[in-house]
Coordinates of C-alpha atoms and ligand atoms in Angstrom, one line a residue:
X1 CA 11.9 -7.2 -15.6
X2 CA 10.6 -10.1 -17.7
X3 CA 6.7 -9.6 -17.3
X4 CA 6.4 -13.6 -19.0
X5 CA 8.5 -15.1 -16.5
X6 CA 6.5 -15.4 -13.4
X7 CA 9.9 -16.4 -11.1
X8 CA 11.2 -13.1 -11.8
X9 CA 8.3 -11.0 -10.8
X10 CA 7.6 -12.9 -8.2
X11 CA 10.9 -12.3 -6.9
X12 CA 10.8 -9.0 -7.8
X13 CA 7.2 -8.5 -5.6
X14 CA 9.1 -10.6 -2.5
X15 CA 12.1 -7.8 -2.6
X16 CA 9.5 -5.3 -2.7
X17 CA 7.2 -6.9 0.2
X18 CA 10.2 -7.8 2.6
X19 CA 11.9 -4.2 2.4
X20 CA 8.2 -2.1 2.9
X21 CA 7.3 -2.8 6.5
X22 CA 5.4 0.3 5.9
X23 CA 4.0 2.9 3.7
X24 CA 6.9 5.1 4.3
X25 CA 9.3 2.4 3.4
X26 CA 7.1 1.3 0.5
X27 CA 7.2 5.0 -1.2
X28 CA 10.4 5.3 -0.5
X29 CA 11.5 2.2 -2.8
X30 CA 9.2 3.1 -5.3
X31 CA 11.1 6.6 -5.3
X32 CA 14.4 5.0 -5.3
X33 CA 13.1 2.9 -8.7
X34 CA 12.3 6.0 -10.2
X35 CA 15.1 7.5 -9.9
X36 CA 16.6 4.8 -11.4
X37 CA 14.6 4.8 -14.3
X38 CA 15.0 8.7 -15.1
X39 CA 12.1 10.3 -13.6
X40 CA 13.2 13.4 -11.9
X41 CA 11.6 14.5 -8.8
X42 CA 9.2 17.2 -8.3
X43 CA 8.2 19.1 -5.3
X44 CA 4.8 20.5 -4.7
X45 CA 6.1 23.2 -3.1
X46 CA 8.2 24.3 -6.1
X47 CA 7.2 25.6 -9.9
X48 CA 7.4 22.8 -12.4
X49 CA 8.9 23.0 -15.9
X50 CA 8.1 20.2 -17.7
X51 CA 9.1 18.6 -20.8
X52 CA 7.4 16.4 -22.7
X53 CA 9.0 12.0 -23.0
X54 CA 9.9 12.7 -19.8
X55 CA 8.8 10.6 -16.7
X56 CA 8.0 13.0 -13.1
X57 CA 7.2 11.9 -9.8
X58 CA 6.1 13.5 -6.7
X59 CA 5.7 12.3 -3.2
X60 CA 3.6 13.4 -0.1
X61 CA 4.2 13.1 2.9
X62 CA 7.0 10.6 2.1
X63 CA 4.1 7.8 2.2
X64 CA 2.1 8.6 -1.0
X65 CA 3.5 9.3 -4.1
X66 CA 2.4 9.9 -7.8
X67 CA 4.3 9.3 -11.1
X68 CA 3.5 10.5 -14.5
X69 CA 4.6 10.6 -18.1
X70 CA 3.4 12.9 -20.7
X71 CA 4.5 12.0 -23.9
X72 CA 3.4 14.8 -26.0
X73 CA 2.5 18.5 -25.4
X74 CA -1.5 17.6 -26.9
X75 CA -2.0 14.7 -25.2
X76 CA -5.5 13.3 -25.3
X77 CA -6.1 12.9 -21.2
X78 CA -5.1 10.5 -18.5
X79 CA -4.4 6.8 -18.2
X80 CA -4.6 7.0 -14.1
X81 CA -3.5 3.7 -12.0
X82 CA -4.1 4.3 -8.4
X83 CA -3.3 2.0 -5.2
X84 CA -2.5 2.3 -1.4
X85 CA 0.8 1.6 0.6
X86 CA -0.7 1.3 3.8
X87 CA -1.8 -1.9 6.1
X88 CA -3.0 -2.7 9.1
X89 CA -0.9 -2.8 12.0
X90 CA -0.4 -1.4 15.3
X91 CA 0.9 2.3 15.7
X92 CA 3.3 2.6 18.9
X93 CA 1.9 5.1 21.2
X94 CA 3.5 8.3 23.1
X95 CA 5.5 7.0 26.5
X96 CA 5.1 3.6 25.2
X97 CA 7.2 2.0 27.6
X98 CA 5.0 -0.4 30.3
X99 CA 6.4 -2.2 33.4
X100 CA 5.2 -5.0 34.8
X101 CA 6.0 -6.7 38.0
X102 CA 9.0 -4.5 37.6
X103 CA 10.4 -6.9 35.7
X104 CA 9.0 -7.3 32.1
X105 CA 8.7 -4.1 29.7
X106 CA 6.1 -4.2 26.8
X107 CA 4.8 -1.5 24.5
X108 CA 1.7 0.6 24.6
X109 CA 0.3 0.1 21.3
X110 CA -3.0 0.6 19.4
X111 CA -4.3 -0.5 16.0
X112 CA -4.4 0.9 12.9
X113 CA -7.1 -0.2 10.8
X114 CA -9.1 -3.1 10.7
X115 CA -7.1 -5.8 11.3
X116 CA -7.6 -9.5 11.9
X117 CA -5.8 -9.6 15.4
X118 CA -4.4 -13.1 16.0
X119 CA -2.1 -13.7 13.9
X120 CA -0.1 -10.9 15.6
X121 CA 0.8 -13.4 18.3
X122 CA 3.4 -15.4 19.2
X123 CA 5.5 -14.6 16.0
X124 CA 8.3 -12.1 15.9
X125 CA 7.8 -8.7 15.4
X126 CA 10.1 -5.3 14.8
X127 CA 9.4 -1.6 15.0
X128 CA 9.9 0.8 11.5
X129 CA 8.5 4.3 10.6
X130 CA 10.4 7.8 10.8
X131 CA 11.8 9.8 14.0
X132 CA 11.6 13.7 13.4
X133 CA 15.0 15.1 14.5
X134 CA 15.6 18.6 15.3
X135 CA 18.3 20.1 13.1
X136 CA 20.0 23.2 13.1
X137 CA 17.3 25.2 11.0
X138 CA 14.1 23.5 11.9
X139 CA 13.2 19.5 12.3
X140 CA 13.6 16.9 9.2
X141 CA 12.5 13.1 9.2
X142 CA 14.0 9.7 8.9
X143 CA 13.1 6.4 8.2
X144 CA 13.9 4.0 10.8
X145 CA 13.3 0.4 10.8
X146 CA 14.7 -1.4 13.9
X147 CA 15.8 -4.7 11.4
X148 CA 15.7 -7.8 13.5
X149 CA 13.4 -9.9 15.9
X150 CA 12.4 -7.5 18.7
X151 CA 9.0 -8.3 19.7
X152 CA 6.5 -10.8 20.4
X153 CA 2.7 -10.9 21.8
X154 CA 2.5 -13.8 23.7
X155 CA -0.5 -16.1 23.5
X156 CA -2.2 -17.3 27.3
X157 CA -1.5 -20.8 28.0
X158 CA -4.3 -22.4 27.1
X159 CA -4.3 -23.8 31.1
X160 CA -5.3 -20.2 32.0
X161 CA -8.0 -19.8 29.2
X162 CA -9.5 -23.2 28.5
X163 CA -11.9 -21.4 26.3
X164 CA -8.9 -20.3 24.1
X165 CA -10.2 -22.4 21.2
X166 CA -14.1 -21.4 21.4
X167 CA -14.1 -18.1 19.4
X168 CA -11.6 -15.3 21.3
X169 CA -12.3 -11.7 21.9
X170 CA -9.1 -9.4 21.5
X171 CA -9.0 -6.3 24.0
X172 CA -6.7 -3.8 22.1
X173 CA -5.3 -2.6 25.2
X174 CA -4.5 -5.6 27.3
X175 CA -4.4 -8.3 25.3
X176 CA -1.8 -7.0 22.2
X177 CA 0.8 -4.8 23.7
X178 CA 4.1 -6.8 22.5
X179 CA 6.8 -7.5 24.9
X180 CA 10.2 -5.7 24.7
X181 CA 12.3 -7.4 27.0
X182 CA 13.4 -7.6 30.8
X183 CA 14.7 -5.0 32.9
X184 CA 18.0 -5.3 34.9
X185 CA 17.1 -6.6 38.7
X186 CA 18.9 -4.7 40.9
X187 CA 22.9 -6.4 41.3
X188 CA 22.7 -6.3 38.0
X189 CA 22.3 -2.8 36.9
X190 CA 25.0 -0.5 35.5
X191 CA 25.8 3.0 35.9
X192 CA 22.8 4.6 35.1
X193 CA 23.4 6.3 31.5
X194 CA 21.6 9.8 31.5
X195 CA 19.3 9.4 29.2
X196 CA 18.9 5.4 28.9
X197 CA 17.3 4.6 31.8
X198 CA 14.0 2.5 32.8
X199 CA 11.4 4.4 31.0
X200 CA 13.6 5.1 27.7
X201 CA 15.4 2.2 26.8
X202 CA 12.7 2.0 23.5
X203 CA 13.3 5.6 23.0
X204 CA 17.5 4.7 22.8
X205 CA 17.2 2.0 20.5
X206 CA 14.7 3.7 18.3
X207 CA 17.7 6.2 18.3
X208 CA 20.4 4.4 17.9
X209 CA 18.3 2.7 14.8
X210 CA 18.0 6.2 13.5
X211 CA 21.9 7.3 14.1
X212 CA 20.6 10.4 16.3
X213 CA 20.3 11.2 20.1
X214 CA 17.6 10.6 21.7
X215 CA 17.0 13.9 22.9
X216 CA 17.4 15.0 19.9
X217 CA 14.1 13.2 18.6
X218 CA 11.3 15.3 18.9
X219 CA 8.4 12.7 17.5
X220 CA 8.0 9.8 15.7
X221 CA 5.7 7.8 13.6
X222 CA 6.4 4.1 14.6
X223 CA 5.0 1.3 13.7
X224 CA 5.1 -2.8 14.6
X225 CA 5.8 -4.8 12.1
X226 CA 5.5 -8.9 11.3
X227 CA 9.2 -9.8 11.0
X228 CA 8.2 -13.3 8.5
X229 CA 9.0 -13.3 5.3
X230 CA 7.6 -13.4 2.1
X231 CA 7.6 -16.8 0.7
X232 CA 6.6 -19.0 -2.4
X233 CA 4.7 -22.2 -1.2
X234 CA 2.3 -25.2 -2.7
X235 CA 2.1 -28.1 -4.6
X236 CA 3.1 -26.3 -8.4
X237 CA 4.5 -23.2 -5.7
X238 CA 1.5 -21.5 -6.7
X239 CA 0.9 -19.4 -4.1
X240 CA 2.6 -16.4 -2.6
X241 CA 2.8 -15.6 1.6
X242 CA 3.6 -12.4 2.8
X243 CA 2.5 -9.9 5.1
X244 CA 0.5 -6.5 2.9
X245 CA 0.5 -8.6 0.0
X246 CA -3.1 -5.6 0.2
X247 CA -2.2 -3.7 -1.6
X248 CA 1.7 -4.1 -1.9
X249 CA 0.8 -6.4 -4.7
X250 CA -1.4 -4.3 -7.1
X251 CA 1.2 -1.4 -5.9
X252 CA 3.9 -3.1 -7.5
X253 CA 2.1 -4.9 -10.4
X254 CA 0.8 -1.7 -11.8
X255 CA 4.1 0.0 -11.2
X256 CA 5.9 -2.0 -13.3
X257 CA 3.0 -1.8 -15.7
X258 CA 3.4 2.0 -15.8
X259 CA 7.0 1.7 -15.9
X260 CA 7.4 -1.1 -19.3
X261 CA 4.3 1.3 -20.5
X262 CA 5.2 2.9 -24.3
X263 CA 3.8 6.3 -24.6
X264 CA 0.7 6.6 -26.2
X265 CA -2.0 9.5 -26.8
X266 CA -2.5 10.2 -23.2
X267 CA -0.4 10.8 -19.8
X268 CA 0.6 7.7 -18.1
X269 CA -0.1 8.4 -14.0
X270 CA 0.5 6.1 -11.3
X271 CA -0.6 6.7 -8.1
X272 CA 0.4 5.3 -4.5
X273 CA -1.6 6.4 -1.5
X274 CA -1.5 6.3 2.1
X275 CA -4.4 5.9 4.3
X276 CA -6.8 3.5 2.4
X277 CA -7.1 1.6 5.3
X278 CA -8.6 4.2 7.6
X279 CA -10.8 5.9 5.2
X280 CA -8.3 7.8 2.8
X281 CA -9.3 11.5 4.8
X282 CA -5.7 12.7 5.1
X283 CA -3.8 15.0 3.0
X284 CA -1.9 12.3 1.7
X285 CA -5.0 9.6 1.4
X286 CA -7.0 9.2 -1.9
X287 CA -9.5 11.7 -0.1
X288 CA -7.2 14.7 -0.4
X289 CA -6.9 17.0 -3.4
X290 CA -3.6 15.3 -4.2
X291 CA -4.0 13.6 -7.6
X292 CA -6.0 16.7 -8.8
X293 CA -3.6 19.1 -7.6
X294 CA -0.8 16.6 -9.8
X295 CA -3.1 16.9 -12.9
X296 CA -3.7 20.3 -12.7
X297 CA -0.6 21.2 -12.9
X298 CA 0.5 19.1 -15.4
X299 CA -2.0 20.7 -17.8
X300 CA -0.9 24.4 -16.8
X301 CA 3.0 23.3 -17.2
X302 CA 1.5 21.9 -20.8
X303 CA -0.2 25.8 -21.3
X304 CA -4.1 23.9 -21.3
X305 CA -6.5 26.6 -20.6
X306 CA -9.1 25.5 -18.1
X307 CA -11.3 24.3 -21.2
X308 CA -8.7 22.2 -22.6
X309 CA -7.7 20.7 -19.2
X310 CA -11.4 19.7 -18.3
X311 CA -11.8 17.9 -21.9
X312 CA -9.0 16.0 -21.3
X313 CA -10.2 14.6 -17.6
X314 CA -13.5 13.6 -19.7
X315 CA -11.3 11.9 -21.8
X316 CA -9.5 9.8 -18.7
X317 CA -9.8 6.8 -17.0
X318 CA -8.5 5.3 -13.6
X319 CA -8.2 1.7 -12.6
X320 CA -8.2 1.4 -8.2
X321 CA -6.4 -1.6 -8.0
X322 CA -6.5 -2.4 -4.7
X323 CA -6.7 -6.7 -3.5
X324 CA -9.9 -8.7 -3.9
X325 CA -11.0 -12.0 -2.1
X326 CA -10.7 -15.7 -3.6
X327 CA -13.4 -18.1 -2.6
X328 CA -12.1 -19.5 0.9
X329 CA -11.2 -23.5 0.5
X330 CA -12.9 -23.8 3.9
X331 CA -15.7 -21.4 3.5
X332 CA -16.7 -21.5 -0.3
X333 CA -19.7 -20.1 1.1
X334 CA -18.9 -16.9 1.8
X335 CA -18.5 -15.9 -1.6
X336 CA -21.3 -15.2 -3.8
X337 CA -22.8 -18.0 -5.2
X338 CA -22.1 -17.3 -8.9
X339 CA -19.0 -14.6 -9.1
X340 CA -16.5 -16.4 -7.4
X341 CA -12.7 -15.5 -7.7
X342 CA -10.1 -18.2 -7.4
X343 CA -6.3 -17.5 -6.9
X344 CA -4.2 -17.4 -10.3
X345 CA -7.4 -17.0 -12.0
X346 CA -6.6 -13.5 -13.4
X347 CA -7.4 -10.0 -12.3
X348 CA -10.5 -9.4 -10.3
X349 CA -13.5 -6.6 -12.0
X350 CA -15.2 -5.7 -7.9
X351 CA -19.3 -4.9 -8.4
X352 CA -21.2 -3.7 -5.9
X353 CA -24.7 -1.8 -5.7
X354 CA -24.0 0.5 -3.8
X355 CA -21.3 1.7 -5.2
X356 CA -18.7 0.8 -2.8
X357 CA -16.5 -0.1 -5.8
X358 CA -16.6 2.5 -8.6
X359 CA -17.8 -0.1 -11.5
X360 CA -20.4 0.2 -14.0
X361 CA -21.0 -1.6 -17.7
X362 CA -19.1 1.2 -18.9
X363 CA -15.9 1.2 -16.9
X364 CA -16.6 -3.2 -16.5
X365 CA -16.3 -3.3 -20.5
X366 CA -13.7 -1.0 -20.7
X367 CA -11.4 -2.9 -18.1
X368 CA -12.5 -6.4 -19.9
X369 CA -11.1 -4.7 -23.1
X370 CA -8.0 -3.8 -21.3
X371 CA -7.4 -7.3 -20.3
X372 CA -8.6 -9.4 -23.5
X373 CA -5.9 -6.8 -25.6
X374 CA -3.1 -8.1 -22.8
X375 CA -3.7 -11.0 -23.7
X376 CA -4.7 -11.6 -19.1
X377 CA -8.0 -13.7 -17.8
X378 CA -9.9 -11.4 -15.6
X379 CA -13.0 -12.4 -13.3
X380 CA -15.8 -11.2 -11.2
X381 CA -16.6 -10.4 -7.3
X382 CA -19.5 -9.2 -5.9
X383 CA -20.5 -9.6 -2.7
X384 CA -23.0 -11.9 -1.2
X385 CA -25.7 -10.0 -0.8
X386 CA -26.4 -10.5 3.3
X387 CA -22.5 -9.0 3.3
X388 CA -21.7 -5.6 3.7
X389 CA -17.9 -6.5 2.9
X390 CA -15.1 -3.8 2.0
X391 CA -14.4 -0.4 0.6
X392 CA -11.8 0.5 -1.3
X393 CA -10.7 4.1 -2.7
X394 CA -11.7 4.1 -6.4
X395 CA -15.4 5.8 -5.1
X396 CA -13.2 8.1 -2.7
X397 CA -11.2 9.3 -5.3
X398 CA -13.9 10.4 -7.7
X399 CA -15.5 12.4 -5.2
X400 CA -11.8 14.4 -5.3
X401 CA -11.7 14.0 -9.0
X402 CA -14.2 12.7 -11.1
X403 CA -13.2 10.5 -14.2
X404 CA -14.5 7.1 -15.4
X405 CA -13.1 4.4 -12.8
X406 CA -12.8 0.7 -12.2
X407 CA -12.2 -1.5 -9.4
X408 CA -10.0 -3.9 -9.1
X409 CA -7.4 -6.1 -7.5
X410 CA -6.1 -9.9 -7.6
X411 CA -7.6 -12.2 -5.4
X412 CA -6.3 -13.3 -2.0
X413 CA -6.9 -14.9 0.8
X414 CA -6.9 -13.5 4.4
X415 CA -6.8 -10.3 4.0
X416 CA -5.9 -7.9 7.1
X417 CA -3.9 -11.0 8.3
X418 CA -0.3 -9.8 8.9
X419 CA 0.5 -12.8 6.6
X420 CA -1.7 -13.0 3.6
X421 CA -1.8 -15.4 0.4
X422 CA -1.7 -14.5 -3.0
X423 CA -1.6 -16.1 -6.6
X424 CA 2.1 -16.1 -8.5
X425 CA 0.6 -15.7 -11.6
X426 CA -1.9 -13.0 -11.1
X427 CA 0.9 -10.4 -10.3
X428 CA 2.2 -10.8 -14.2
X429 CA -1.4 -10.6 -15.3
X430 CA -1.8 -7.1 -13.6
X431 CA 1.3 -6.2 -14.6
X432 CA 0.6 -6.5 -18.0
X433 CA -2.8 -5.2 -18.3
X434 CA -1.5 -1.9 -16.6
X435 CA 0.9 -1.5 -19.1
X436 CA -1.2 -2.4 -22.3
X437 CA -3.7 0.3 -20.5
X438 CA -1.1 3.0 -19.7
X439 CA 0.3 2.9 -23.4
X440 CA -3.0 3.3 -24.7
X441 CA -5.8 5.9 -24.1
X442 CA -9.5 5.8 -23.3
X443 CA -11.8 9.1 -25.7
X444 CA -15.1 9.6 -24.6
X445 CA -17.2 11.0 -26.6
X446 CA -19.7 11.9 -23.9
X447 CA -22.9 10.1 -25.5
X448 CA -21.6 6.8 -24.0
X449 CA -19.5 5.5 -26.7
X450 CA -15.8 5.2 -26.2
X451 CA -13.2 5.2 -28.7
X452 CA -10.4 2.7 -27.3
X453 CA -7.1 2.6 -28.3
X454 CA -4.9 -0.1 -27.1
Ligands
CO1 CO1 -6.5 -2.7 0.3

């Protein structure tokens, strides 16, 4: 990929976007571009012999996955870029199938995360996740992904809610369950299939999707989808739509980054993780001994006693890249009145006092230094100061694993919207900065001075 030619990454991130309903379709096409790059797959559950100018990856879960390059046997530490693959969205629920007037079928549903609900209506909608199948030794999982218009919540006429338009409250349970279709009135019905009937219609197509029986499914992680898109729009076709543009964006941006990187001192890691938008506590989320667990063994495949391994964390770094906001061009007064992000304005440093984002001076001037040597503009967020606002999992992850971190991302607006709207230009400028950081490495020499080498 040409990281100066904005079309092509832009296409590139649009591929990317429309093919990863989910996390577990995201991972897997980061897996398959491995794999097509040389890295060879590890499993955790296996020993690891590694050898050093080669590129590694392992996956959790199916939805999180880490990468890594090590490009000599005494490297200095770790160049860590971490993400998430998850967004908000609504999880299909156990005997999801509801009737109504026994005529309509719709889906029992509930949401996952903190969305912003409205959107989800009247707009097409599919199903995609992973079925677990019972095999002849034990159960394995598939991806599914039901790939066309299935679904829709409708809207109320605005005759039956004339306060529609005054501010609406959304009741998870009635007001979002998407409708599936119709079911047969009587004259109309066929000979009953045995396992198709009323009740398990959803289940057949889920199965038919998956090229198994349906009583051969024993669970299934299944998710609804926004069927639209990604697109390029405005007047200089500036911006870029897409539902999970957070974080698919910095996902991708910083995996190319990694990928272009040139090895340096220090071990290139990339990191995808599930989860970030429920708190990151799963064994795949950035609150899980994953990354460690990766590192660890890196250094004990490398022979690094315990010493040696523990010097070389103090002498690495991570950037969380996960999306920011851009001022709002109908509320500039939700941002804070003097750091205010704009869209294709570069790469966002996040701030807060509280230490919801992981920055300090140290990691700040670090990151700034990252970005000046890419040659990529970067600016400032903080929140207003009557705003709680987000989280993100750069201060998760260093309770798991404690090294020098940043927070980041590239602005956007409507975040948590199943269609979101980004910058074209700030994807390259991510890209770029990731790899200019992941060929380079970051020495500390513990007394607060840095030795950076870029
Ligand atoms: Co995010």
């Amino acid at each position: 990929m040409n990281f100066l030619d904005d079309n092509e990454v832009t296409h590139g991130l649009i591929r990317f976007l429309d093919a990863s309903p989910t996390a577990l379709f995201a991972a897997k096409n980061l897996s398959v571009e491995l794999d097509r790059n040389g890295y060879t797959r590890l499993y955790e559950g296996e020993t690891w012999r590694l050898r050093e100018g080669q590129g590694y990856y392992v996956c959790r879960n199916e939805s999180a996955l880490i990468a890594f390059r090590v490009p000599r046997r005494d490297f200095r530490g770790f160049q860590i870029l971490a993400g998430h693959l998850d967004s908000p969205l609504f999880r299909i629920k156990t005997n999801a199938e509801i009737e109504v007037d026994a005529k309509y079928v719709k889906l029992n549903t509930e949401g996952y995360g903190g969305m912003l609900m409205a959107p989800w209506l009247d707009r097409p909608l599919s199903v995609a996740g992973r079925v677990v199948v019972r095999t002849e030794n034990g159960v394995e999982s598939r991806l599914v992904n039901i790939d066309r218009d299935l679904l829709i919540i409708p809207n109320v006429a605005i005759h039956m809610n004339r306060e529609a338009n005054s501010g609406m409250k959304f009741n998870a349970q009635t007001d979002l369950l998407p409708l599936l279709g119709t079911l047969p009135v009587a004259e109309e019905k066929t000979e009953p299939q045995a396992e198709c009937s009323i009740g398990s219609a959803f289940l057949c197509l889920v199965a038919d999707a998956a090229g198994v029986k349906p009583e051969d499914i024993l669970d299934s992680d299944l998710f609804v989808y926004n069927r639209m898109k990604a697109t390029v729009l405005g007047l200089h076709q500036e911006f870029i739509c897409s539902g999970r543009l957070d974080d698919l964006q910095c996902a991708f941006a910083t995996f190319q980054g990694f990928l272009a990187s040139a090895p340096g001192e220090s071990a290139a890691v990339y990191c995808a993780f599930d989860n970030e938008e429920v708190g990151s506590s799963t064994k795949q989320g950035a609150n899980s001994d994953f990354l460690r667990n990766v590192l660890t063994r890196v250094c004990s495949a490398f022979g690094c006693s315990d010493e040696e391994r523990m010097r070389k964390m103090s002498n690495s770094f991570m950037i969380s890249a996960d999306n920011a906001h851009s001022i709002h061009p109908n509320h500039p007064e939700l941002a804070d009145p003097t750091n205010r992000p704009v869209i294709n304005g570069g790469i966002v440093i996040k701030y807060s006092a509280n230490q919801k984002y992981t920055t300090d001076a140290v990691s700040g001037a670090i990151m700034r230094a990252v970005c000046e040597k890419a040659g990529v503009p970067c600016q400032t967020f903080h929140n207003r100061s009557d705003m709680a606002g987000g989280s993100t999992l750069g201060n998760i992850s260093t309770t798991q694993l404690a090294v020098n971190t940043v927070d980041i991302g590239l602005p956007q607006l409507a975040m948590h919207s199943p269609y979101e709207t980004a910058g074209v230009k700030d994807t390259g400028y991510l890209i770029r900065a990731a790899k200019t950081f992941c060929s380079g490495s970051v020495l500390s020499r513990g007394d607060g001075s840095f030795t950076l080498h870029f």
